[in-house]
């Protein structure tokens, strides 16, 4: 489209609907366990195979303003609920498609908005009633299982869903560590503590410690001399001063009962030998990010100046060095809770795919563990909500016939989820729609291509968030009456300020 163009009214609405449908179409084939993988290729020829809707939408390189809003919707669903992004976009596409039909039949967007919102609030209260409260661990495990189904991690679903749920019971996803290492995924493990991928600074240091831990920011080396020296005696003298300096530091460390040191910078080789002799375990060049996690897990500060060590600055905890393909150290603080997942994967690409799958799974597990309310997936919950809204039993209808038409359109749109799952399995859509209308307690068995009661569970929060996200964002797009290709918005504000 040209710059500085104004698109108004029906034309703007068409643009919005077309874009939403295009984007929904780009991801709908990935929905559910039989969803297809898509290959993303960037301009540099990097390839990644994925069936994760959020990843696909995020990677679409687009200047289309409507498309980027829709990509944002997927992102915010992921941030709020960790999962359900494809569901949200597919549903929003369907809602906009039906809105477009209603508009063509003379229904005003405001009536549609009212009807959609009414339908949404009814669907939310009905799903609240349908939800089953489970035991926290069980809810977390079921949620992780559903999130992992259909991804490459599925072959290890039992081990991984157990790990995710246990991890979610210990720590918040943001504070969890997920480490992919080369190896066999069946050796995945949960560690109740923080894992730092590091080997001890030098051989011969203790492998386990219990007691004070110092987190040091500075390089652990003697002060540098700038003088150029030719006199060997002078050199010796300086070396002696440097050695003395190091010995003093180590003496201080011993006085402070330091058992382990994490140093963000380098540790001088002489220093390393002194530490080893004093049986202090030390790690050097620890990443800043890991240092921050250590402060959180241990509830301690980073020491800026190691020459000025105070006992009070020390963290207290246990460390254990584990030797494997990549050595790592487990750190446990007194009382502080942390969880780390070590995820071995055969290739770098599969490592990334496992990482993404686990991030989602741990997130939904966390929601499930906290909230414990679960609903039936595989399209069942959507069929149940749709049925309730259309049946008229205990469910108010709108007085205004146009609003009512929109409320019903919302209820029918919910079926897009079981329909898309059925489509991915190659089932007959008409047949599925009719059967679900009569027996909404069924779900889509995508493997056997039949409708039957399914034991697939999702956190209520994910389902509700995807549905609200689809309606609220769909509504704000419906409200958009004109799209103006403006100058960069920042420039407009800058001009206003100058005036
Ligand atoms: P999203 O990005 O929306 O999470 P997914 O590709 O993860 O998309 O698909 C989620 C849908 O797949 C949900 O409706 C869920 O109930 C359904 N689903 C998950 N596992 C199964 C299963 N074993 N059989 C049928 N449907 C399933
Ligand atoms: Mg999912």
mmCIF file of N, CA and C and ligand atoms in Angstrom, residues 31-32 51-53 82-87 146-149 151 360 364 458 462, ligand 2:
data_model
loop_
_atom_site.group_PDB
_atom_site.id
_atom_site.type_symbol
_atom_site.label_atom_id
_atom_site.label_comp_id
_atom_site.label_asym_id
_atom_site.label_seq_id
_atom_site.Cartn_x
_atom_site.Cartn_y
_atom_site.Cartn_z
ATOM 1 N N UNK A 31 -2.471 -26.571 14.399
ATOM 2 C CA UNK A 31 -3.220 -26.800 15.654
ATOM 3 C C UNK A 31 -3.314 -28.280 16.011
ATOM 4 N N UNK A 32 -3.018 -28.559 17.264
ATOM 5 C CA UNK A 32 -3.231 -29.911 17.792
ATOM 6 C C UNK A 32 -2.137 -30.893 17.441
ATOM 7 N N UNK A 51 6.050 -26.373 14.863
ATOM 8 C CA UNK A 51 4.600 -26.340 14.696
ATOM 9 C C UNK A 51 4.003 -25.515 15.820
ATOM 10 N N UNK A 52 4.797 -24.546 16.236
ATOM 11 C CA UNK A 52 4.356 -23.670 17.306
ATOM 12 C C UNK A 52 3.833 -22.365 16.708
ATOM 13 N N UNK A 53 2.533 -22.145 16.880
ATOM 14 C CA UNK A 53 1.877 -20.999 16.252
ATOM 15 C C UNK A 53 2.527 -19.666 16.597
ATOM 16 N N UNK A 82 1.094 -18.731 28.459
ATOM 17 C CA UNK A 82 2.144 -19.644 28.002
ATOM 18 C C UNK A 82 1.731 -20.555 26.858
ATOM 19 N N UNK A 83 0.468 -20.622 26.532
ATOM 20 C CA UNK A 83 -0.010 -21.594 25.557
ATOM 21 C C UNK A 83 -1.307 -21.064 24.966
ATOM 22 N N UNK A 84 -1.858 -21.797 23.997
ATOM 23 C CA UNK A 84 -3.144 -21.402 23.446
ATOM 24 C C UNK A 84 -3.047 -20.283 22.416
ATOM 25 N N UNK A 85 -1.859 -20.053 21.878
ATOM 26 C CA UNK A 85 -1.710 -18.950 20.917
ATOM 27 C C UNK A 85 -2.403 -19.261 19.596
ATOM 28 N N UNK A 86 -2.222 -20.478 19.100
ATOM 29 C CA UNK A 86 -2.850 -20.823 17.829
ATOM 30 C C UNK A 86 -4.365 -20.775 17.990
ATOM 31 N N UNK A 87 -4.824 -21.345 19.096
ATOM 32 C CA UNK A 87 -6.254 -21.333 19.409
ATOM 33 C C UNK A 87 -6.797 -19.903 19.360
ATOM 34 N N UNK A 146 -0.612 -32.169 27.745
ATOM 35 C CA UNK A 146 -1.369 -31.613 26.625
ATOM 36 C C UNK A 146 -0.510 -30.628 25.831
ATOM 37 N N UNK A 147 0.293 -29.841 26.547
ATOM 38 C CA UNK A 147 1.119 -28.856 25.841
ATOM 39 C C UNK A 147 2.202 -29.532 25.005
ATOM 40 N N UNK A 148 2.707 -30.667 25.483
ATOM 41 C CA UNK A 148 3.816 -31.330 24.776
ATOM 42 C C UNK A 148 3.310 -32.191 23.612
ATOM 43 N N UNK A 149 2.057 -32.666 23.720
ATOM 44 C CA UNK A 149 1.504 -33.525 22.666
ATOM 45 C C UNK A 149 1.632 -32.848 21.303
ATOM 46 N N UNK A 151 4.346 -32.151 19.704
ATOM 47 C CA UNK A 151 5.650 -31.548 19.445
ATOM 48 C C UNK A 151 6.696 -32.650 19.415
ATOM 49 N N UNK A 360 6.844 -23.684 27.223
ATOM 50 C CA UNK A 360 5.373 -23.675 27.231
ATOM 51 C C UNK A 360 4.837 -24.591 28.319
ATOM 52 N N UNK A 364 2.380 -23.651 31.448
ATOM 53 C CA UNK A 364 1.002 -24.114 31.678
ATOM 54 C C UNK A 364 0.911 -24.965 32.935
ATOM 55 N N UNK A 458 -6.740 -29.358 29.892
ATOM 56 C CA UNK A 458 -6.040 -28.078 29.764
ATOM 57 C C UNK A 458 -6.417 -27.206 30.947
ATOM 58 N N UNK A 462 -5.981 -21.143 30.543
ATOM 59 C CA UNK A 462 -5.477 -21.029 29.168
ATOM 60 C C UNK A 462 -6.645 -20.873 28.197
HETATM 61 MG MG1 LIG B 2 -0.299 -25.677 22.820
#
